[in-house]
Short mmCIF file of C-alpha atoms and ligand atoms in Angstrom, two decimals:
data_model
loop_
_atom_site.label_atom_id
_atom_site.label_comp_id
_atom_site.label_asym_id
_atom_site.label_seq_id
_atom_site.Cartn_x
_atom_site.Cartn_y
_atom_site.Cartn_z
CA UNK A 1 6.58 -23.90 5.10
CA UNK A 2 4.62 -24.54 8.24
CA UNK A 3 1.89 -21.82 8.02
CA UNK A 4 0.10 -20.02 5.32
CA UNK A 5 -1.90 -17.17 5.33
CA UNK A 6 -1.80 -16.27 1.95
CA UNK A 7 -2.39 -18.04 -1.29
CA UNK A 8 1.98 -18.14 -3.11
CA UNK A 9 -0.66 -15.93 -5.68
CA UNK A 10 -1.93 -13.61 -3.93
CA UNK A 11 -1.54 -9.44 -4.71
CA UNK A 12 -1.19 -7.61 -1.05
CA UNK A 13 -2.52 -3.97 -1.10
CA UNK A 14 0.40 -2.48 1.46
CA UNK A 15 -0.46 -0.34 3.87
CA UNK A 16 -0.30 3.30 2.90
CA UNK A 17 -0.60 6.24 5.49
CA UNK A 18 -2.58 8.68 4.42
CA UNK A 19 -4.33 6.34 1.44
CA UNK A 20 -5.38 2.98 2.27
CA UNK A 21 -8.83 4.69 3.73
CA UNK A 22 -11.93 2.28 3.30
CA UNK A 23 -13.09 4.37 0.28
CA UNK A 24 -9.43 3.72 -1.32
CA UNK A 25 -9.56 -0.22 -0.62
CA UNK A 26 -12.89 0.14 -2.11
CA UNK A 27 -11.04 1.00 -5.61
CA UNK A 28 -8.46 -1.94 -5.53
CA UNK A 29 -11.35 -4.44 -4.77
CA UNK A 30 -13.32 -3.19 -7.38
CA UNK A 31 -10.12 -4.37 -9.77
CA UNK A 32 -9.78 -7.90 -7.80
CA UNK A 33 -8.15 -6.58 -5.08
CA UNK A 34 -8.66 -9.68 -2.41
CA UNK A 35 -5.97 -8.65 0.62
CA UNK A 36 -5.07 -5.52 2.21
CA UNK A 37 -3.70 -3.13 5.14
CA UNK A 38 -5.23 -0.23 6.45
CA UNK A 39 -3.25 3.24 6.73
CA UNK A 40 -0.45 2.26 9.53
CA UNK A 41 -2.25 3.13 12.87
CA UNK A 42 -0.83 4.95 15.65
CA UNK A 43 -0.77 2.94 18.91
CA UNK A 44 -0.43 5.86 21.00
CA UNK A 45 -3.33 7.59 19.28
CA UNK A 46 -5.39 4.55 19.44
CA UNK A 47 -5.44 4.73 22.99
CA UNK A 48 -6.16 8.07 23.30
CA UNK A 49 -8.96 7.40 21.13
CA UNK A 50 -8.12 10.12 18.76
CA UNK A 51 -11.18 10.17 16.20
CA UNK A 52 -9.45 10.61 13.44
CA UNK A 53 -7.33 7.33 14.65
CA UNK A 54 -10.56 5.46 15.13
CA UNK A 55 -11.82 5.34 11.69
CA UNK A 56 -8.96 3.46 10.34
CA UNK A 57 -10.76 0.25 12.07
CA UNK A 58 -13.52 0.48 9.67
CA UNK A 59 -14.06 -1.95 7.40
CA UNK A 60 -16.65 -2.19 4.24
CA UNK A 61 -18.64 -5.82 3.72
CA UNK A 62 -16.69 -6.32 0.61
CA UNK A 63 -13.80 -6.48 1.72
CA UNK A 64 -12.55 -10.31 2.07
CA UNK A 65 -9.63 -9.67 4.03
CA UNK A 66 -8.10 -7.48 5.71
CA UNK A 67 -5.22 -6.29 8.07
CA UNK A 68 -4.36 -3.75 10.44
CA UNK A 69 -1.38 -2.05 10.96
CA UNK A 70 0.15 -0.41 14.38
CA UNK A 71 2.69 1.43 14.58
CA UNK A 72 4.76 2.06 18.19
CA UNK A 73 7.39 1.07 20.54
CA UNK A 74 6.10 1.58 24.09
CA UNK A 75 5.59 -1.86 25.11
CA UNK A 76 2.44 -0.99 27.45
CA UNK A 77 0.95 1.55 25.03
CA UNK A 78 0.91 -1.16 22.24
CA UNK A 79 0.03 -3.87 24.67
CA UNK A 80 -3.57 -1.55 25.12
CA UNK A 81 -3.78 -1.12 21.58
CA UNK A 82 -3.66 -4.40 20.78
CA UNK A 83 -6.35 -5.33 23.07
CA UNK A 84 -8.42 -2.99 21.72
CA UNK A 85 -8.13 -4.25 18.11
CA UNK A 86 -8.72 -7.32 18.89
CA UNK A 87 -12.25 -6.12 19.57
CA UNK A 88 -12.37 -5.64 15.70
CA UNK A 89 -12.92 -8.57 13.18
CA UNK A 90 -9.54 -8.04 11.45
CA UNK A 91 -7.61 -10.95 9.49
CA UNK A 92 -4.40 -9.95 10.73
CA UNK A 93 -2.67 -7.22 12.70
CA UNK A 94 0.90 -6.27 11.74
CA UNK A 95 3.94 -4.10 13.23
CA UNK A 96 5.25 -1.77 11.02
CA UNK A 97 9.12 -2.01 11.47
CA UNK A 98 10.05 -0.49 8.22
CA UNK A 99 8.65 3.27 8.17
CA UNK A 100 11.96 6.01 7.48
CA UNK A 101 10.06 8.57 8.01
CA UNK A 102 11.37 11.67 10.17
CA UNK A 103 8.23 11.71 12.62
CA UNK A 104 8.35 8.26 13.12
CA UNK A 105 11.91 7.43 13.62
CA UNK A 106 12.49 9.97 15.87
CA UNK A 107 10.64 8.53 17.96
CA UNK A 108 12.59 5.56 17.96
CA UNK A 109 9.74 3.45 15.80
CA UNK A 110 9.07 1.83 12.24
CA UNK A 111 12.50 1.48 10.78
CA UNK A 112 14.78 3.26 14.05
CA UNK A 113 12.90 0.36 16.00
CA UNK A 114 14.11 -2.24 13.94
CA UNK A 115 17.86 -1.74 14.48
CA UNK A 116 17.31 -2.07 18.29
CA UNK A 117 16.76 -5.44 17.93
CA UNK A 118 15.91 -6.34 21.45
CA UNK A 119 13.67 -3.10 22.00
CA UNK A 120 11.71 -4.27 18.89
CA UNK A 121 11.59 -7.69 20.43
CA UNK A 122 9.82 -6.31 23.42
CA UNK A 123 7.51 -4.10 21.49
CA UNK A 124 6.44 -7.29 19.27
CA UNK A 125 6.30 -9.72 22.36
CA UNK A 126 3.82 -6.81 24.20
CA UNK A 127 1.73 -7.56 21.01
CA UNK A 128 1.89 -11.05 20.75
CA UNK A 129 0.56 -11.32 23.83
CA UNK A 130 -2.66 -8.46 23.67
CA UNK A 131 -3.72 -9.89 20.46
CA UNK A 132 -5.78 -12.43 20.01
CA UNK A 133 -5.17 -12.75 16.46
CA UNK A 134 -2.63 -13.28 14.38
CA UNK A 135 0.88 -11.24 14.31
CA UNK A 136 2.67 -10.34 11.28
CA UNK A 137 5.33 -7.45 10.43
CA UNK A 138 6.64 -5.63 7.99
CA UNK A 139 10.37 -5.10 7.96
CA UNK A 140 12.74 -3.13 5.50
CA UNK A 141 16.23 -4.80 4.37
CA UNK A 142 18.20 -3.64 7.04
CA UNK A 143 21.67 -3.55 4.66
CA UNK A 144 21.60 -3.04 0.92
CA UNK A 145 23.69 -6.10 0.56
CA UNK A 146 24.53 -8.37 3.47
CA UNK A 147 21.47 -10.45 4.59
CA UNK A 148 22.63 -11.13 7.71
CA UNK A 149 20.97 -8.22 10.22
CA UNK A 150 17.75 -8.63 8.37
CA UNK A 151 17.81 -12.34 8.20
CA UNK A 152 18.50 -12.21 12.49
CA UNK A 153 15.83 -9.58 12.99
CA UNK A 154 13.03 -11.96 11.09
CA UNK A 155 14.39 -15.07 12.55
CA UNK A 156 13.40 -13.56 16.19
CA UNK A 157 10.27 -12.19 14.80
CA UNK A 158 9.29 -15.68 13.62
CA UNK A 159 10.62 -17.47 17.00
CA UNK A 160 8.92 -14.60 19.12
CA UNK A 161 5.32 -15.65 17.11
CA UNK A 162 5.06 -13.87 13.86
CA UNK A 163 2.36 -15.71 11.46
CA UNK A 164 3.91 -13.79 8.23
CA UNK A 165 6.71 -11.01 7.21
CA UNK A 166 6.61 -8.71 4.93
CA UNK A 167 9.66 -7.62 3.57
CA UNK A 168 10.51 -4.53 1.52
CA UNK A 169 13.54 -5.00 -0.48
CA UNK A 170 15.15 -1.14 0.02
CA UNK A 171 17.14 0.02 3.26
CA UNK A 172 15.29 3.21 5.01
CA UNK A 173 17.63 5.57 3.56
CA UNK A 174 16.54 4.73 0.16
CA UNK A 175 12.45 5.38 1.32
CA UNK A 176 10.21 3.92 -1.45
CA UNK A 177 12.77 4.17 -4.79
CA UNK A 178 15.51 2.54 -6.34
CA UNK A 179 17.28 -0.74 -6.38
CA UNK A 180 15.35 -3.46 -4.90
CA UNK A 181 17.46 -6.46 -3.09
CA UNK A 182 15.39 -9.08 -4.18
CA UNK A 183 18.30 -11.71 -3.26
CA UNK A 184 18.00 -10.98 0.40
CA UNK A 185 14.37 -11.42 0.00
CA UNK A 186 15.11 -14.58 -1.06
CA UNK A 187 17.70 -15.62 2.06
CA UNK A 188 15.25 -15.03 4.22
CA UNK A 189 12.31 -17.30 2.08
CA UNK A 190 14.77 -19.86 2.46
CA UNK A 191 15.78 -19.68 5.96
CA UNK A 192 12.62 -19.28 8.03
CA UNK A 193 9.36 -21.05 7.50
CA UNK A 194 6.92 -18.61 7.79
CA UNK A 195 5.27 -17.29 4.99
CA UNK A 196 7.40 -13.91 3.39
CA UNK A 197 5.75 -11.39 1.60
CA UNK A 198 8.07 -9.88 -0.78
CA UNK A 199 7.90 -6.39 -1.47
CA UNK A 200 9.29 -3.18 -3.97
CA UNK A 201 9.41 -2.32 -6.90
CA UNK A 202 6.03 -4.03 -8.44
CA UNK A 203 4.70 -1.52 -10.88
CA UNK A 204 3.87 -3.81 -13.99
CA UNK A 205 3.62 -7.16 -14.83
CA UNK A 206 6.48 -7.47 -15.98
CA UNK A 207 8.25 -6.47 -12.39
CA UNK A 208 5.82 -9.17 -11.03
CA UNK A 209 7.73 -11.67 -13.18
CA UNK A 210 10.67 -10.90 -12.48
CA UNK A 211 10.20 -10.89 -8.21
CA UNK A 212 8.56 -14.35 -8.91
CA UNK A 213 10.88 -15.92 -10.89
CA UNK A 214 13.48 -14.72 -8.97
CA UNK A 215 12.02 -15.77 -5.45
CA UNK A 216 10.60 -18.92 -6.90
CA UNK A 217 6.86 -17.54 -6.02
CA UNK A 218 5.04 -15.40 -4.34
CA UNK A 219 3.58 -13.80 -2.60
CA UNK A 220 3.78 -10.09 -3.02
CA UNK A 221 3.13 -6.31 -1.87
CA UNK A 222 2.06 -4.12 -4.24
CA UNK A 223 2.53 -0.14 -3.09
CA UNK A 224 3.28 2.78 -5.41
CA UNK A 225 2.47 0.59 -8.45
CA UNK A 226 -0.82 0.84 -7.62
CA UNK A 227 -1.59 4.26 -6.91
CA UNK A 228 -3.94 5.60 -8.92
CA UNK A 229 -4.01 2.43 -10.81
CA UNK A 230 -5.80 0.00 -9.40
CA UNK A 231 -5.83 -1.67 -12.57
CA UNK A 232 -2.20 -2.99 -11.36
CA UNK A 233 -3.89 -6.03 -9.73
CA UNK A 234 -6.06 -6.70 -13.11
CA UNK A 235 -2.95 -6.90 -14.76
CA UNK A 236 -1.25 -8.69 -12.68
CA UNK A 237 -3.65 -11.16 -12.20
CA UNK A 238 -4.78 -11.84 -15.79
CA UNK A 239 -1.02 -13.35 -16.57
CA UNK A 240 -0.59 -10.65 -19.90
CA UNK A 241 -4.42 -11.12 -21.73
CA UNK A 242 -5.37 -8.04 -20.55
CA UNK A 243 -5.96 -4.49 -22.02
CA UNK A 244 -5.64 -0.82 -20.06
CA UNK A 245 -8.79 1.40 -19.35
CA UNK A 246 -9.21 3.99 -21.60
CA UNK A 247 -10.01 7.46 -20.97
CA UNK A 248 -13.43 6.51 -20.11
CA UNK A 249 -13.08 4.09 -17.57
CA UNK A 250 -9.91 5.93 -16.31
CA UNK A 251 -12.53 9.03 -15.27
CA UNK A 252 -15.48 6.56 -14.38
CA UNK A 253 -12.88 4.64 -11.36
CA UNK A 254 -11.44 8.51 -10.26
CA UNK A 255 -15.08 9.68 -10.34
CA UNK A 256 -16.09 6.51 -8.44
CA UNK A 257 -13.24 6.67 -6.04
CA UNK A 258 -13.40 10.43 -5.58
CA UNK A 259 -17.22 10.45 -5.38
CA UNK A 260 -17.01 7.77 -2.52
CA UNK A 261 -13.83 9.56 -0.64
CA UNK A 262 -16.04 12.34 -0.32
CA UNK A 263 -18.89 10.24 0.96
CA UNK A 264 -16.95 9.00 3.49
CA UNK A 265 -14.83 12.46 4.38
CA UNK A 266 -17.44 14.60 4.00
CA UNK A 267 -16.81 16.94 0.61
CA UNK A 268 -14.05 19.13 2.07
CA UNK A 269 -11.82 17.13 3.90
CA UNK A 270 -12.78 14.33 0.68
CA UNK A 271 -11.85 17.20 -2.05
CA UNK A 272 -8.84 18.53 -0.42
CA UNK A 273 -7.60 14.82 0.25
CA UNK A 274 -8.20 13.61 -3.32
CA UNK A 275 -5.80 15.90 -4.76
CA UNK A 276 -2.81 13.82 -3.80
CA UNK A 277 -5.14 10.29 -5.57
CA UNK A 278 -6.09 12.76 -8.69
CA UNK A 279 -2.28 13.94 -9.37
CA UNK A 280 -2.00 9.47 -9.28
CA UNK A 281 -4.17 8.85 -11.63
CA UNK A 282 -2.97 10.97 -14.30
CA UNK A 283 0.60 10.36 -13.40
CA UNK A 284 2.23 8.56 -16.68
CA UNK A 285 -0.78 8.69 -18.50
CA UNK A 286 -0.29 11.94 -21.08
CA UNK A 287 -2.52 14.54 -19.64
CA UNK A 288 -1.08 17.68 -20.49
CA UNK A 289 0.52 19.98 -17.29
CA UNK A 290 -2.49 22.87 -17.80
CA UNK A 291 -4.47 20.27 -16.64
CA UNK A 292 -2.63 18.88 -13.63
CA UNK A 293 -2.02 22.36 -12.85
CA UNK A 294 -5.92 22.75 -12.88
CA UNK A 295 -5.98 20.42 -9.72
CA UNK A 296 -5.04 22.28 -6.94
CA UNK A 297 -8.35 24.86 -8.25
CA UNK A 298 -10.70 22.08 -7.45
CA UNK A 299 -12.76 23.22 -4.91
CA UNK A 300 -16.40 22.08 -4.77
CA UNK A 301 -18.29 19.10 -6.31
CA UNK A 302 -18.94 21.21 -9.56
CA UNK A 303 -15.33 21.97 -10.03
CA UNK A 304 -14.33 18.38 -9.61
CA UNK A 305 -17.00 17.54 -12.35
CA UNK A 306 -15.84 20.29 -15.26
CA UNK A 307 -12.46 18.25 -14.01
CA UNK A 308 -13.41 15.15 -14.68
CA UNK A 309 -15.03 15.89 -18.52
CA UNK A 310 -11.33 16.80 -19.24
CA UNK A 311 -10.04 13.75 -18.22
CA UNK A 312 -12.60 11.51 -19.87
CA UNK A 313 -11.76 13.86 -22.92
CA UNK A 314 -8.51 11.43 -23.11
CA UNK A 315 -4.35 12.27 -22.92
CA UNK A 316 -2.49 14.42 -25.20
CA UNK A 317 -2.12 13.49 -28.81
CA UNK A 318 1.18 12.25 -28.90
CA UNK A 319 0.97 10.41 -25.45
CA UNK A 320 -0.53 7.06 -28.41
CA UNK A 321 2.43 7.40 -30.45
CA UNK A 322 4.83 7.76 -27.37
CA UNK A 323 2.61 4.67 -25.89
CA UNK A 324 3.60 2.70 -29.67
CA UNK A 325 7.07 3.15 -28.58
CA UNK A 326 6.97 1.94 -25.12
CA UNK A 327 4.31 -1.00 -25.11
CA UNK A 328 5.87 -2.50 -21.90
CA UNK A 329 5.36 0.91 -19.74
CA UNK A 330 3.82 0.84 -17.09
CA UNK A 331 0.57 3.12 -16.22
CA UNK A 332 -0.63 2.19 -19.77
CA UNK A 333 -3.84 3.42 -20.90
CA UNK A 334 -5.88 2.48 -24.50
CA UNK A 335 -7.35 4.98 -27.01
CA UNK A 336 -10.53 5.68 -27.25
CA UNK A 337 -12.66 3.62 -29.79
CA UNK A 338 -12.92 5.42 -32.98
C1 FMN B 401 2.60 7.66 0.38
C2 FMN B 401 3.37 6.25 1.11
C3 FMN B 401 2.67 5.83 2.62
C4 FMN B 401 3.01 4.62 3.27
N1 FMN B 401 2.66 4.11 4.82
C5 FMN B 401 2.99 3.14 4.68
C6 FMN B 401 2.38 2.51 5.91
O1 FMN B 401 1.71 3.65 6.42
N2 FMN B 401 2.96 1.78 6.79
C7 FMN B 401 4.01 0.88 6.04
O2 FMN B 401 4.26 -0.34 6.42
N3 FMN B 401 4.50 1.28 4.83
C8 FMN B 401 3.85 2.35 4.00
N4 FMN B 401 4.56 2.78 3.32
C9 FMN B 401 5.29 1.69 2.16
C10 FMN B 401 4.64 1.10 1.30
O3 FMN B 401 4.28 0.14 2.11
C11 FMN B 401 6.22 -0.39 0.61
O4 FMN B 401 6.42 -0.78 1.28
C12 FMN B 401 7.01 0.92 -0.25
O5 FMN B 401 6.26 1.61 -1.19
C13 FMN B 401 7.11 0.05 -1.42
O6 FMN B 401 6.40 -0.44 -1.76
P1 FMN B 401 6.74 0.08 -3.71
O7 FMN B 401 8.08 0.12 -4.12
O8 FMN B 401 5.91 -1.29 -4.72
O9 FMN B 401 6.40 1.10 -3.58
C14 FMN B 401 4.16 3.55 2.13
C15 FMN B 401 4.75 4.27 1.33
C16 FMN B 401 4.07 5.18 0.91
C17 FMN B 401 4.71 5.24 -1.06
#
């Protein structure tokens, strides 16, 4: 391997549209996340100077390593966007060639662009010519069992100057769930010189071990497994000697994350976008559905304060009995001291 961007044991926080803003990444940093990406940045909106898009370029002083991710397809627009991003202190610029969202695919971007090899390369080359730092790409496997099409794309990106490629081991039709083909990621690792980051389905130490054992090592990228679960970074880094959060710690992290989100976006927007974060924190942690149903009613800071008090009380009674039988369940909690 010639170029090594990440340490082999790096746990990289994925770009997550609508999620990985600065307060979100700060929450992950508190749990040891040392490599992260911004939300995907639409090249056209950036060139247009859209105010909301410009905020995607914010970086916190505690962020040791931060990459930006860009999505687009028109070489001239991408070239201008790359020039703009070159003026900001990112450690890497990543090109999105995997997004399956209809509004992206409709424009021939993301996963749709990856299917048109020549066009994808022209777009990538425009970024390469105009971006002053390291450039990577994030792709999905292009076929569920045949490695050839994905291998061809990855090799061309390497030849065009990619410093690393992240491969999500699912085809676009699967969106974000279902089986992950580690075999194809492994084939790409064997055939390329640059670092290949593995992504898909890593939501626990057990799944992490499964992936690195199958692939002969990391780095890996964490995405939905860390949503509402920044402790995933602690869990994997611990190698096993780790205590999941109790209800007080869960409530503390939720509160801090959401108050910072309100500080960053203002209370109205902050509380509105935080609802999905709150659902993520509660998922799989045994809180009653009546409490989940009350999330929609959180409209003011006092509403949120009352809600957090309920979180502090801990999950429903049956949860810890269930956990006894499911000790490897992802997103676990530990009981409050009696
Ligand atoms: C809500 C959500 C938003 C996402 N946004 C992006 C994005 O902006 N850019 C990107 O490359 N991938 C995006 N992804 C894909 C993830 O980065 C990751 O590749 C995918 O979730 C698979 O990893 P996982 O199985 O660990 O979740 C998104 C996924 C989710 C669930």
